Each structure stands twice: as structure tokens, then as C-alpha cells.
Amino acid sequence: MKNDEVEKFSNKEIAHLLRSMAAAYLLTGVNRFRIIAYEKAADSIEHLTREVKDIWQEGKLFEIPGIGSAIGSHLEDYFRSRKSRHFDSILKKIPGSVFVLMKIPTIGPKKAYKLVRELKLLNSATVIEDLKQACTQGEVAKLETFGEKSEKDIVEAINLFEKKSAKIERMPLPYAFVIAKEIIDYLKKNPRVKRVDALGSLRRMVATIGDIDIAVQIKSHKVHQVQKVYKEIIDYFIKFPKKVKVDNAGEKKASIIVHPNIRVDLRVQDEKSYGSMLQYFTGSKPHNINLREYALKNGFSLSEYGIKPLKEVRSKKLEVGSYNKKSNIYEFNSEEKFYDFLGLQYIPPEIREGTNEIEGALRHRIPKLIQREDIKGDLHIHSSYNLKPSHDLGNNTYLEILKKASQLNYQYVGFADHNPKLSGLSSHQVIEIMKLRNQEINKIRKKSYKVKSFIGLEVDILPDGRISLPEGAIDYVDYLIVAIHSLFNLDLETMTNRVLRALSYPKVKILGHPTGRLLGKREGYELNWTKIFAACRQSNIAIEINSWPDRLDLPDLLVREGLTHKAKFMLNTDAHANSQLEGIFYGVSVAKRGWCKKNDIINTLSYEKFRNWILDIRY
DNA sequence: GCCGTTTTCGGCCCGACTGTTTTCAGTCG
């Protein structure tokens, strides 16, 4: 029962509901802008980095872009009573099997409706199999505007869909990075290729990635050769060794599916319009739509080729772009020039999400976002030192970690092994273990290695909010990270009180991986964030942005919300091996997406200031 | 149905690719 509910209110399901509404309106014929509004709302919810149901519970449903008074109040009905009379009254006009077919890529509302109507596919539970059978029997090819090719394509699309829906659909960002790098390296080997960029959600560093988008800039060629070079690169791309299928391949774009069923889109462009192309292909969709609407109001039309004046625009300082007289378009080789032409401050990819970044850029209020180089230390590192921990040990010794930290130009690190397992050990034994560890680290510290260290510990928050460490053991650490590692499904209030209690212990300085989410595997637990942010601020506790590939926790939307509550954050890796320390890069991207500046992040402080903070030394 | 630095009314992004057509509709990003 509980699982059904979660499924019913998942972002994916809500998006599908709204998309079904758009389809029903399309098929019954209403003002097309109402249809677009529903589609926009569906897109918006599908790409949220938090659960829409949680946002509704916090009373912030109407803050989601594209959710206005009408759709918002219908959704409220739906969340409250599991149904909306308005949605139901519209949806019942169309056979339910139409909405099921629409889940298959390349089948939209019109094709779905036609297939259902002509072939009488009215059983929602079996419609996909029924359609497949109709295809194999040649019935689809007989229909008007369908043919043998489309019949074959439908079968293929269904097979791919069934394969895909059996596994996770979006992968954590770091996994997508690995795949993208392989393709980028492959493309760079082509002598016609000058530059390759990963774009789309990958460039915006969204926590989970659906498709991989890539742009290629060709080396300069004579004008009449450009088309030929585009074609050569497209041909090369679709021969990528790990491709399982070529989805489409035209003159300037192509899509392939690579193992294990990931779609990769490629676009090619020459240098003079490459900036326009980067801008266009980076998205997000809401950002681009907002930007184009803004441009329209100023008399310009935007595309991946550049900026086209709608009327005769003479004068002005139009030298930022180069004017192509033949096509009446201003071309841009860099994004900076593209935004500048529109009178906007440059907007970093990470915050192009269609919230209020265009308004900010217009007023030159886009903050300088945190950079990787600003990070001075990592305070959540697991070593190989065996203190009989409750969870896994790391791979490297304290000394090895210090050496690696030095390579990363860190000034300090924090050793945050898991607390000793409480079961099977007496309090006295735990205290002894902690004491020995403290002595061990102090021995290493005496070698006066240039990277300084703090003695931390990652401590479980028990179900009742106590921490899993005997009182006397606290003397042997500089600071504690508290985090939940079990019993994730308590209700919001119990969970909130549990965390608040843990935060009240002495030496607690960090709330670790605060939502407990595992991307694609486990939703985070619910907390009253207003209370958590307030408690952390009051007790001078940092909220962790954990860079572990499956976590990327805190989610970016909560980071941004935290800033409005004046929360302070800390960027850590949770590394269990030295190579993983480099993953801090992913945490930085989460912070950027949350609009963090350098001084929003505690571990950008220099060693002396940071030491005062973490040891709670007051002046 | 949504939205706001010319607006609470009157607008609403833009182009590529494919299959089935003979100029286009549907889908996608």
C-alpha cells in the first residue's frame, strides 16, 4: 500500500498525469496554449530535483515554475484525496490506453489515439502487447499515414521501452560523466574535430542524467565544404563502437543508443556559431524558453544559429556578434558574447534552470559562484584505521590521505571514520579504541606534515536521536559528523525530532548526507527543513553537501532554500579511497546549482579561521 | 493555463528529423 502511494505521487507519475491532461485537451480540441501550459508543468515537475509531494507538504507547490492557480489547486486535490475531479472529468473523454501508449518514445498523443481508435486497443493493461501483435500481423501498416517502416519502428521502440523501464531511467551524474568522457575521447580522435563539449543536463551538472548531449565544433573549412565535413563527423559518430542502435542521423545532428541503453545526441557546428550552439544545447528547456521570450520582447528571435533581429535594427553596439548579411542573423563564437548582446550578465550553466536567473542577469545580480579551487579541505574522509567500525573501512592510511590532500592543494583534512560498533563492545572498550586512535593520529601530526588534520568521527544517529558513541569517547575527537544510517522511513515529525536531538550533542559540527537519498535507489527521508536550518544556524553546525556519486546530498533545491535561511554548508567527499577525494568536484557543482558563493561554504576558510570554527573557539 | 523591468491582459521558443507524403504532420529536445 505504502509503495503504491509513493509510486502514485512520484514526480514521474505526476508528470505523466499532467502530460495525459495535455493530450486529452489536444485530442478534444482546446486553446493550444492551455495544452502547452500542461506540458510545461509536466516538464517542470519531471525535472525537479526533489519530490513534488514534499514541496506541496511544505506549502510551496505554487513556487514551482509552470504551476499556477488552476493546475496547482487541482494537484492539491490530487495529493489530498488521491484524485482530482477536474482531472478525471477531462481524462475520461479519452480511452485510458491512449495514455499508456504515449509512454513509448516516438508515440505522441495523436499517433496513440489513432492506433487505439483504429485498432480498438481499449485494454490499458495489455495495450502495449496488443499493439506489438498488431504490428507483427501487418495491421498497422495498413493504416493511413502509417507504413511498413513505421510499423517496424514501433516494434523496435516498444522493445527498447520495455528493456528500459525494467531498470533505472536516470543515472547519477558521475556515472554519466564516465560514459560521456569515452564518447568525447572517441570524437576527439577524428581529425576534422576541433572541440567537443558535453552539454545539456551534463553541462548543467544535474544530479541525475537521462540523455547525454554532445556538441562538436569542426576545424575551419571553406564554406562550400562545411556540409561535407558535418556529414563526415555524423558518419563517424554513428560508428561509435559501443552503439547498439542509430536512432536518427541527419545533416547536422544524430542520435545513437549506447550500452546499456543510453541515448546520446550529437550536434555539429562550425566555429562562428559555436557559442550560439552551446547556449542552445545546454538548456535547460525552461531557461531557453524564458530567454527566447525575453529576447522576443526586445525584438530578437533566438536559435542555435544566433540572434535574428525581427525588424530592421540599425545602429547600436552590435559589434559583439558578427552579422551575417545573407541570413540576417548575428552569429556568436562564445556564449559570453551571446548573453552580452542581449544585455545580460553571463549565466553559468549550473543555474540555467528557469527560476529567476534571467531577471538576475538583467540586474547584474548573478553571484560569483563557488569554484573547486576555493575548497581548502575535506572533513569527511574514511581511513583504513581499524576501530571496529559500524560501517565500511576506507582503503588508505592517515598518512596516505595527507599526501593526497597535499596534491589537491588542501590546507587541512578531517579524519571521519565510522564510529566503533556498539554491539559487542562495552563503553569502556569503545573509549579505549577512540583513545588509541587519537594517539595514533597525534603521532602523525607531530611529523608536522604541511597539511593539517582534525580528528573527527562519523556517528550514527540512533532511532531515538541519541548518538552511537559513549559520553567519555567524545574527549578523543575534535568534531563529530552526525548522520542517519538506519530506519529511514519514520514520519516527518519523528524524523525531525530525531535529527534535532542528535544536533544538540557537544562537538557536533556537521550534519552528514542530510536527506539520506541514494540516487535512483532510495528517496530521502522527510524532514522539517525550516527547523533543521534554524537549529544548525543556532548551534553553528554546517550542513553537508556530500559528493559521493550516489548521494549528491543535500539536493540543490534544498541548498538554495538553505541559503534563504542563512544556513552554512560544508563540501565533503565521504571518500573511502584516495582517488575518491577528487570527487569533490561533484559536490562543488551541487553547491553551484544551489547558488552558493565562496563564503556560504565553511571549508573555504583558511586553516586558522577554520580551526577556530570547528573547535568552537570564540574570540 | 501561466506569467509580469513597457503588461493583471494579451501575449505565449525554435528548429531538426522522419515517414508518408507531393507539401506536411507528428515527435522530440
PDB file of C-alpha atoms in Angstrom, chain A residues 209-476:
ATOM      1  CA  ILE A 209      21.221  12.402 -16.175  1.00  0.00           C
ATOM      2  CA  GLY A 210      18.801  10.965 -18.718  1.00  0.00           C
ATOM      3  CA  ASP A 211      20.353  11.518 -22.140  1.00  0.00           C
ATOM      4  CA  ILE A 212      23.887  12.564 -22.941  1.00  0.00           C
ATOM      5  CA  ASP A 213      24.190  15.631 -25.175  1.00  0.00           C
ATOM      6  CA  ILE A 214      27.372  16.424 -27.055  1.00  0.00           C
ATOM      7  CA  ALA A 215      28.407  19.246 -29.369  1.00  0.00           C
ATOM      8  CA  VAL A 216      31.275  19.200 -31.843  1.00  0.00           C
ATOM      9  CA  GLN A 217      32.998  22.180 -33.378  1.00  0.00           C
ATOM     10  CA  ILE A 218      34.618  21.427 -36.703  1.00  0.00           C
ATOM     11  CA  LYS A 219      38.015  22.700 -37.769  1.00  0.00           C
ATOM     12  CA  SER A 220      37.733  25.660 -40.119  1.00  0.00           C
ATOM     13  CA  HIS A 221      36.930  24.792 -43.691  1.00  0.00           C
ATOM     14  CA  LYS A 222      35.949  26.601 -46.836  1.00  0.00           C
ATOM     15  CA  VAL A 223      32.272  27.434 -46.827  1.00  0.00           C
ATOM     16  CA  HIS A 224      31.345  25.014 -49.592  1.00  0.00           C
ATOM     17  CA  GLN A 225      32.993  22.130 -47.691  1.00  0.00           C
ATOM     18  CA  VAL A 226      31.220  22.621 -44.384  1.00  0.00           C
ATOM     19  CA  GLN A 227      28.237  20.405 -45.154  1.00  0.00           C
ATOM     20  CA  LYS A 228      30.561  17.631 -46.236  1.00  0.00           C
ATOM     21  CA  VAL A 229      32.571  17.852 -43.025  1.00  0.00           C
ATOM     22  CA  TYR A 230      29.398  17.794 -40.925  1.00  0.00           C
ATOM     23  CA  LYS A 231      28.378  14.637 -42.717  1.00  0.00           C
ATOM     24  CA  GLU A 232      31.764  13.021 -42.137  1.00  0.00           C
ATOM     25  CA  ILE A 233      31.565  13.654 -38.419  1.00  0.00           C
ATOM     26  CA  ILE A 234      27.998  12.379 -38.188  1.00  0.00           C
ATOM     27  CA  ASP A 235      29.072   9.227 -40.024  1.00  0.00           C
ATOM     28  CA  TYR A 236      31.997   8.825 -37.658  1.00  0.00           C
ATOM     29  CA  PHE A 237      29.803   9.365 -34.600  1.00  0.00           C
ATOM     30  CA  ILE A 238      27.226   6.744 -35.542  1.00  0.00           C
ATOM     31  CA  LYS A 239      30.042   4.214 -35.847  1.00  0.00           C
ATOM     32  CA  PHE A 240      30.920   4.607 -32.158  1.00  0.00           C
ATOM     33  CA  PRO A 241      31.943   1.059 -31.131  1.00  0.00           C
ATOM     34  CA  LYS A 242      29.581   0.771 -28.189  1.00  0.00           C
ATOM     35  CA  LYS A 243      26.493   1.944 -30.006  1.00  0.00           C
ATOM     36  CA  VAL A 244      23.645  -0.542 -30.078  1.00  0.00           C
ATOM     37  CA  LYS A 245      21.409   1.416 -32.408  1.00  0.00           C
ATOM     38  CA  VAL A 246      21.340   4.546 -34.560  1.00  0.00           C
ATOM     39  CA  ASP A 247      18.190   6.415 -33.709  1.00  0.00           C
ATOM     40  CA  ASN A 248      18.479   9.126 -36.319  1.00  0.00           C
ATOM     41  CA  ALA A 249      21.180  10.768 -38.372  1.00  0.00           C
ATOM     42  CA  GLY A 250      20.674  13.922 -40.384  1.00  0.00           C
ATOM     43  CA  GLU A 251      22.882  16.657 -41.799  1.00  0.00           C
ATOM     44  CA  LYS A 252      23.831  18.326 -38.555  1.00  0.00           C
ATOM     45  CA  LYS A 253      22.551  16.127 -35.744  1.00  0.00           C
ATOM     46  CA  ALA A 254      22.342  12.474 -34.900  1.00  0.00           C
ATOM     47  CA  SER A 255      21.303  10.243 -32.016  1.00  0.00           C
ATOM     48  CA  ILE A 256      22.598   6.850 -31.053  1.00  0.00           C
ATOM     49  CA  ILE A 257      21.813   4.451 -28.243  1.00  0.00           C
ATOM     50  CA  VAL A 258      24.851   3.132 -26.386  1.00  0.00           C
ATOM     51  CA  HIS A 259      25.192   0.311 -23.920  1.00  0.00           C
ATOM     52  CA  PRO A 260      23.368  -0.092 -21.563  1.00  0.00           C
ATOM     53  CA  ASN A 261      20.557   1.760 -23.305  1.00  0.00           C
ATOM     54  CA  ILE A 262      21.574   5.388 -23.030  1.00  0.00           C
ATOM     55  CA  ARG A 263      20.659   7.894 -25.673  1.00  0.00           C
ATOM     56  CA  VAL A 264      23.437  10.160 -26.946  1.00  0.00           C
ATOM     57  CA  ASP A 265      22.587  13.214 -29.044  1.00  0.00           C
ATOM     58  CA  LEU A 266      25.215  14.925 -31.148  1.00  0.00           C
ATOM     59  CA  ARG A 267      25.204  18.257 -32.923  1.00  0.00           C
ATOM     60  CA  VAL A 268      27.904  19.655 -35.163  1.00  0.00           C
ATOM     61  CA  GLN A 269      28.636  23.315 -35.811  1.00  0.00           C
ATOM     62  CA  ASP A 270      31.342  25.498 -37.255  1.00  0.00           C
ATOM     63  CA  GLU A 271      33.267  27.968 -35.154  1.00  0.00           C
ATOM     64  CA  LYS A 272      31.423  31.163 -35.964  1.00  0.00           C
ATOM     65  CA  SER A 273      28.116  29.959 -34.482  1.00  0.00           C
ATOM     66  CA  TYR A 274      29.524  27.643 -31.843  1.00  0.00           C
ATOM     67  CA  GLY A 275      28.662  29.976 -28.955  1.00  0.00           C
ATOM     68  CA  SER A 276      25.031  30.135 -30.038  1.00  0.00           C
ATOM     69  CA  MET A 277      25.028  26.376 -30.285  1.00  0.00           C
ATOM     70  CA  LEU A 278      26.486  25.920 -26.789  1.00  0.00           C
ATOM     71  CA  GLN A 279      23.822  28.207 -25.410  1.00  0.00           C
ATOM     72  CA  TYR A 280      21.005  26.488 -27.229  1.00  0.00           C
ATOM     73  CA  PHE A 281      22.070  22.928 -26.467  1.00  0.00           C
ATOM     74  CA  THR A 282      22.900  23.484 -22.798  1.00  0.00           C
ATOM     75  CA  GLY A 283      19.318  24.350 -21.887  1.00  0.00           C
ATOM     76  CA  SER A 284      17.558  23.884 -19.659  1.00  0.00           C
ATOM     77  CA  LYS A 285      14.377  23.961 -21.640  1.00  0.00           C
ATOM     78  CA  PRO A 286      12.661  26.405 -19.249  1.00  0.00           C
ATOM     79  CA  HIS A 287      15.750  28.615 -19.308  1.00  0.00           C
ATOM     80  CA  ASN A 288      15.778  28.679 -23.101  1.00  0.00           C
ATOM     81  CA  ILE A 289      12.064  29.349 -23.312  1.00  0.00           C
ATOM     82  CA  ASN A 290      12.349  32.213 -20.828  1.00  0.00           C
ATOM     83  CA  LEU A 291      15.370  33.593 -22.636  1.00  0.00           C
ATOM     84  CA  ARG A 292      13.632  33.485 -26.009  1.00  0.00           C
ATOM     85  CA  GLU A 293      10.538  35.139 -24.626  1.00  0.00           C
ATOM     86  CA  TYR A 294      12.718  37.854 -23.109  1.00  0.00           C
ATOM     87  CA  ALA A 295      14.516  38.284 -26.435  1.00  0.00           C
ATOM     88  CA  LEU A 296      11.246  38.458 -28.376  1.00  0.00           C
ATOM     89  CA  LYS A 297      10.101  41.342 -26.233  1.00  0.00           C
ATOM     90  CA  ASN A 298      13.260  43.129 -27.223  1.00  0.00           C
ATOM     91  CA  GLY A 299      12.751  42.419 -30.899  1.00  0.00           C
ATOM     92  CA  PHE A 300      15.027  39.409 -31.353  1.00  0.00           C
ATOM     93  CA  SER A 301      14.487  35.782 -32.185  1.00  0.00           C
ATOM     94  CA  LEU A 302      16.992  33.249 -30.829  1.00  0.00           C
ATOM     95  CA  SER A 303      18.113  29.954 -32.259  1.00  0.00           C
ATOM     96  CA  GLU A 304      21.158  27.714 -32.206  1.00  0.00           C
ATOM     97  CA  TYR A 305      22.479  29.727 -35.147  1.00  0.00           C
ATOM     98  CA  GLY A 306      22.409  33.084 -33.453  1.00  0.00           C
ATOM     99  CA  ILE A 307      20.222  36.092 -32.855  1.00  0.00           C
ATOM    100  CA  LYS A 308      17.912  37.354 -35.546  1.00  0.00           C
ATOM    101  CA  PRO A 309      16.517  40.897 -35.411  1.00  0.00           C
ATOM    102  CA  LEU A 310      12.787  40.834 -36.094  1.00  0.00           C
ATOM    103  CA  LYS A 311      12.767  44.299 -37.557  1.00  0.00           C
ATOM    104  CA  GLU A 312      15.441  46.380 -39.127  1.00  0.00           C
ATOM    105  CA  VAL A 313      17.814  47.029 -36.263  1.00  0.00           C
ATOM    106  CA  ARG A 314      20.443  49.519 -37.259  1.00  0.00           C
ATOM    107  CA  SER A 315      22.751  51.457 -35.006  1.00  0.00           C
ATOM    108  CA  LYS A 316      23.539  50.030 -31.588  1.00  0.00           C
ATOM    109  CA  LYS A 317      26.698  48.413 -30.381  1.00  0.00           C
ATOM    110  CA  LEU A 318      26.207  45.309 -32.408  1.00  0.00           C
ATOM    111  CA  GLU A 319      29.873  44.545 -32.844  1.00  0.00           C
ATOM    112  CA  VAL A 320      29.739  41.884 -30.090  1.00  0.00           C
ATOM    113  CA  GLY A 321      28.469  39.392 -32.634  1.00  0.00           C
ATOM    114  CA  SER A 322      29.331  39.191 -36.285  1.00  0.00           C
ATOM    115  CA  TYR A 323      26.488  39.981 -38.620  1.00  0.00           C
ATOM    116  CA  ASN A 324      25.703  37.523 -41.378  1.00  0.00           C
ATOM    117  CA  LYS A 325      24.026  39.602 -44.013  1.00  0.00           C
ATOM    118  CA  LYS A 326      22.846  36.690 -46.099  1.00  0.00           C
ATOM    119  CA  SER A 327      20.780  35.086 -43.354  1.00  0.00           C
ATOM    120  CA  ASN A 328      20.129  38.315 -41.405  1.00  0.00           C
ATOM    121  CA  ILE A 329      21.496  36.844 -38.205  1.00  0.00           C
ATOM    122  CA  TYR A 330      24.103  37.800 -35.628  1.00  0.00           C
ATOM    123  CA  GLU A 331      26.500  34.935 -35.026  1.00  0.00           C
ATOM    124  CA  PHE A 332      28.426  34.251 -31.813  1.00  0.00           C
ATOM    125  CA  ASN A 333      31.506  32.128 -31.266  1.00  0.00           C
ATOM    126  CA  SER A 334      31.147  32.361 -27.479  1.00  0.00           C
ATOM    127  CA  GLU A 335      28.261  32.237 -25.041  1.00  0.00           C
ATOM    128  CA  GLU A 336      29.537  35.274 -23.174  1.00  0.00           C
ATOM    129  CA  LYS A 337      29.028  37.386 -26.288  1.00  0.00           C
ATOM    130  CA  PHE A 338      25.611  35.834 -26.850  1.00  0.00           C
ATOM    131  CA  TYR A 339      24.341  36.861 -23.409  1.00  0.00           C
ATOM    132  CA  ASP A 340      26.101  40.197 -23.617  1.00  0.00           C
ATOM    133  CA  PHE A 341      24.319  41.040 -26.869  1.00  0.00           C
ATOM    134  CA  LEU A 342      21.019  40.591 -25.058  1.00  0.00           C
ATOM    135  CA  GLY A 343      22.134  42.949 -22.285  1.00  0.00           C
ATOM    136  CA  LEU A 344      22.562  40.117 -19.810  1.00  0.00           C
ATOM    137  CA  GLN A 345      25.326  39.166 -17.430  1.00  0.00           C
ATOM    138  CA  TYR A 346      26.806  35.763 -18.246  1.00  0.00           C
ATOM    139  CA  ILE A 347      24.779  32.983 -16.610  1.00  0.00           C
ATOM    140  CA  PRO A 348      26.765  29.896 -15.509  1.00  0.00           C
ATOM    141  CA  PRO A 349      25.286  26.637 -16.878  1.00  0.00           C
ATOM    142  CA  GLU A 350      24.601  25.264 -13.390  1.00  0.00           C
ATOM    143  CA  ILE A 351      21.925  27.846 -12.665  1.00  0.00           C
ATOM    144  CA  ARG A 352      20.187  27.889 -16.054  1.00  0.00           C
ATOM    145  CA  GLU A 353      17.070  26.281 -14.683  1.00  0.00           C
ATOM    146  CA  GLY A 354      14.383  28.821 -15.478  1.00  0.00           C
ATOM    147  CA  THR A 355      13.921  30.094 -11.955  1.00  0.00           C
ATOM    148  CA  ASN A 356      14.909  33.751 -11.760  1.00  0.00           C
ATOM    149  CA  GLU A 357      18.350  33.755 -13.326  1.00  0.00           C
ATOM    150  CA  ILE A 358      17.407  35.902 -16.311  1.00  0.00           C
ATOM    151  CA  GLU A 359      15.983  38.591 -14.086  1.00  0.00           C
ATOM    152  CA  GLY A 360      19.179  38.377 -12.011  1.00  0.00           C
ATOM    153  CA  ALA A 361      21.391  38.654 -15.084  1.00  0.00           C
ATOM    154  CA  LEU A 362      19.449  41.677 -16.266  1.00  0.00           C
ATOM    155  CA  ARG A 363      20.240  43.434 -12.991  1.00  0.00           C
ATOM    156  CA  HIS A 364      23.781  42.081 -12.932  1.00  0.00           C
ATOM    157  CA  ARG A 365      22.991  40.270  -9.707  1.00  0.00           C
ATOM    158  CA  ILE A 366      24.299  36.815 -10.601  1.00  0.00           C
ATOM    159  CA  PRO A 367      26.695  35.987  -7.761  1.00  0.00           C
ATOM    160  CA  LYS A 368      30.192  34.690  -8.265  1.00  0.00           C
ATOM    161  CA  LEU A 369      29.609  31.010  -7.633  1.00  0.00           C
ATOM    162  CA  ILE A 370      31.942  28.825  -5.634  1.00  0.00           C
ATOM    163  CA  GLN A 371      34.808  27.151  -7.535  1.00  0.00           C
ATOM    164  CA  ARG A 372      36.698  23.941  -6.915  1.00  0.00           C
ATOM    165  CA  GLU A 373      39.850  25.974  -6.115  1.00  0.00           C
ATOM    166  CA  ASP A 374      38.074  27.684  -3.219  1.00  0.00           C
ATOM    167  CA  ILE A 375      37.911  24.443  -1.222  1.00  0.00           C
ATOM    168  CA  LYS A 376      40.649  24.283   1.401  1.00  0.00           C
ATOM    169  CA  GLY A 377      39.951  20.915   2.969  1.00  0.00           C
ATOM    170  CA  ASP A 378      37.796  17.791   3.115  1.00  0.00           C
ATOM    171  CA  LEU A 379      36.347  16.862   6.500  1.00  0.00           C
ATOM    172  CA  HIS A 380      34.588  13.622   5.723  1.00  0.00           C
ATOM    173  CA  ILE A 381      37.249  11.051   4.893  1.00  0.00           C
ATOM    174  CA  HIS A 382      37.315   7.381   5.899  1.00  0.00           C
ATOM    175  CA  SER A 383      40.702   5.782   6.551  1.00  0.00           C
ATOM    176  CA  SER A 384      41.867   2.182   6.761  1.00  0.00           C
ATOM    177  CA  TYR A 385      42.498   2.547  10.512  1.00  0.00           C
ATOM    178  CA  ASN A 386      40.562  -0.281  12.109  1.00  0.00           C
ATOM    179  CA  LEU A 387      38.497   0.982  15.005  1.00  0.00           C
ATOM    180  CA  LYS A 388      35.986  -1.847  14.585  1.00  0.00           C
ATOM    181  CA  PRO A 389      33.619   0.462  12.756  1.00  0.00           C
ATOM    182  CA  SER A 390      29.879   0.109  12.374  1.00  0.00           C
ATOM    183  CA  HIS A 391      30.223   0.520   8.582  1.00  0.00           C
ATOM    184  CA  ASP A 392      32.927   0.063   5.978  1.00  0.00           C
ATOM    185  CA  LEU A 393      36.554   0.998   6.457  1.00  0.00           C
ATOM    186  CA  GLY A 394      38.434   3.085   3.929  1.00  0.00           C
ATOM    187  CA  ASN A 395      41.401   1.947   1.836  1.00  0.00           C
ATOM    188  CA  ASN A 396      44.143   4.409   2.743  1.00  0.00           C
ATOM    189  CA  THR A 397      46.136   5.217   5.866  1.00  0.00           C
ATOM    190  CA  TYR A 398      46.076   8.606   7.559  1.00  0.00           C
ATOM    191  CA  LEU A 399      49.479   9.402   6.124  1.00  0.00           C
ATOM    192  CA  GLU A 400      48.478   8.458   2.602  1.00  0.00           C
ATOM    193  CA  ILE A 401      45.407  10.643   2.915  1.00  0.00           C
ATOM    194  CA  LEU A 402      47.530  13.606   3.992  1.00  0.00           C
ATOM    195  CA  LYS A 403      49.794  13.163   0.992  1.00  0.00           C
ATOM    196  CA  LYS A 404      46.867  13.040  -1.372  1.00  0.00           C
ATOM    197  CA  ALA A 405      45.353  16.122   0.270  1.00  0.00           C
ATOM    198  CA  SER A 406      48.596  17.939  -0.365  1.00  0.00           C
ATOM    199  CA  GLN A 407      48.375  17.114  -4.072  1.00  0.00           C
ATOM    200  CA  LEU A 408      44.894  18.596  -4.059  1.00  0.00           C
ATOM    201  CA  ASN A 409      46.294  21.808  -2.540  1.00  0.00           C
ATOM    202  CA  TYR A 410      44.295  21.389   0.629  1.00  0.00           C
ATOM    203  CA  GLN A 411      45.377  23.119   3.833  1.00  0.00           C
ATOM    204  CA  TYR A 412      43.601  20.670   6.127  1.00  0.00           C
ATOM    205  CA  VAL A 413      41.608  17.449   6.286  1.00  0.00           C
ATOM    206  CA  GLY A 414      39.357  15.739   8.795  1.00  0.00           C
ATOM    207  CA  PHE A 415      39.515  12.016   9.501  1.00  0.00           C
ATOM    208  CA  ALA A 416      35.925  10.931   9.916  1.00  0.00           C
ATOM    209  CA  ASP A 417      35.924   7.154  10.287  1.00  0.00           C
ATOM    210  CA  HIS A 418      32.676   5.467  11.261  1.00  0.00           C
ATOM    211  CA  ASN A 419      32.125   5.124  14.997  1.00  0.00           C
ATOM    212  CA  PRO A 420      33.080   1.758  16.588  1.00  0.00           C
ATOM    213  CA  LYS A 421      30.269  -0.740  16.532  1.00  0.00           C
ATOM    214  CA  LEU A 422      28.362  -0.545  19.807  1.00  0.00           C
ATOM    215  CA  SER A 423      27.135  -4.108  19.786  1.00  0.00           C
ATOM    216  CA  GLY A 424      29.743  -6.461  21.179  1.00  0.00           C
ATOM    217  CA  LEU A 425      31.851  -3.692  22.664  1.00  0.00           C
ATOM    218  CA  SER A 426      31.499  -2.211  26.129  1.00  0.00           C
ATOM    219  CA  SER A 427      31.514   1.571  26.545  1.00  0.00           C
ATOM    220  CA  HIS A 428      34.889   1.227  28.178  1.00  0.00           C
ATOM    221  CA  GLN A 429      36.263  -0.671  25.184  1.00  0.00           C
ATOM    222  CA  VAL A 430      34.934   1.938  22.761  1.00  0.00           C
ATOM    223  CA  ILE A 431      36.553   4.706  24.761  1.00  0.00           C
ATOM    224  CA  GLU A 432      39.852   2.808  24.727  1.00  0.00           C
ATOM    225  CA  ILE A 433      39.644   2.383  20.935  1.00  0.00           C
ATOM    226  CA  MET A 434      38.981   6.078  20.498  1.00  0.00           C
ATOM    227  CA  LYS A 435      41.860   6.941  22.799  1.00  0.00           C
ATOM    228  CA  LEU A 436      44.317   4.777  20.866  1.00  0.00           C
ATOM    229  CA  ARG A 437      43.169   6.257  17.581  1.00  0.00           C
ATOM    230  CA  ASN A 438      43.620   9.730  18.973  1.00  0.00           C
ATOM    231  CA  GLN A 439      47.194   8.863  19.954  1.00  0.00           C
ATOM    232  CA  GLU A 440      47.888   7.373  16.528  1.00  0.00           C
ATOM    233  CA  ILE A 441      46.736  10.481  14.700  1.00  0.00           C
ATOM    234  CA  ASN A 442      48.659  12.713  17.091  1.00  0.00           C
ATOM    235  CA  LYS A 443      51.833  10.796  16.293  1.00  0.00           C
ATOM    236  CA  ILE A 444      51.333  11.576  12.617  1.00  0.00           C
ATOM    237  CA  ARG A 445      50.527  15.196  13.384  1.00  0.00           C
ATOM    238  CA  LYS A 446      53.870  15.558  15.181  1.00  0.00           C
ATOM    239  CA  LYS A 447      55.631  14.903  11.891  1.00  0.00           C
ATOM    240  CA  SER A 448      54.348  18.386  11.055  1.00  0.00           C
ATOM    241  CA  TYR A 449      53.133  17.481   7.652  1.00  0.00           C
ATOM    242  CA  LYS A 450      52.162  20.600   5.788  1.00  0.00           C
ATOM    243  CA  VAL A 451      48.510  19.559   5.550  1.00  0.00           C
ATOM    244  CA  LYS A 452      46.908  19.950   8.982  1.00  0.00           C
ATOM    245  CA  SER A 453      44.417  17.441  10.290  1.00  0.00           C
ATOM    246  CA  PHE A 454      41.426  17.275  12.567  1.00  0.00           C
ATOM    247  CA  ILE A 455      40.229  14.204  14.426  1.00  0.00           C
ATOM    248  CA  GLY A 456      36.638  13.617  13.504  1.00  0.00           C
ATOM    249  CA  LEU A 457      34.171  10.777  13.607  1.00  0.00           C
ATOM    250  CA  GLU A 458      31.056   9.972  11.633  1.00  0.00           C
ATOM    251  CA  VAL A 459      28.490   8.927  14.210  1.00  0.00           C
ATOM    252  CA  ASP A 460      25.182   7.175  13.651  1.00  0.00           C
ATOM    253  CA  ILE A 461      22.043   8.902  14.771  1.00  0.00           C
ATOM    254  CA  LEU A 462      20.078   6.221  16.615  1.00  0.00           C
ATOM    255  CA  PRO A 463      16.314   5.901  16.099  1.00  0.00           C
ATOM    256  CA  ASP A 464      15.564   7.969  19.189  1.00  0.00           C
ATOM    257  CA  GLY A 465      18.047  10.696  18.294  1.00  0.00           C
ATOM    258  CA  ARG A 466      20.820   9.672  20.643  1.00  0.00           C
ATOM    259  CA  ILE A 467      24.219   9.278  19.039  1.00  0.00           C
ATOM    260  CA  SER A 468      26.043   5.971  18.964  1.00  0.00           C
ATOM    261  CA  LEU A 469      29.047   6.995  20.999  1.00  0.00           C
ATOM    262  CA  PRO A 470      29.577   6.701  24.754  1.00  0.00           C
ATOM    263  CA  GLU A 471      29.941  10.004  26.524  1.00  0.00           C
ATOM    264  CA  GLY A 472      33.573   9.611  27.510  1.00  0.00           C
ATOM    265  CA  ALA A 473      34.684   8.968  23.949  1.00  0.00           C
ATOM    266  CA  ILE A 474      33.874  12.498  22.853  1.00  0.00           C
ATOM    267  CA  ASP A 475      37.048  13.698  24.592  1.00  0.00           C
ATOM    268  CA  TYR A 476      39.103  12.000  21.909  1.00  0.00           C
TER     269      TYR A 476
END
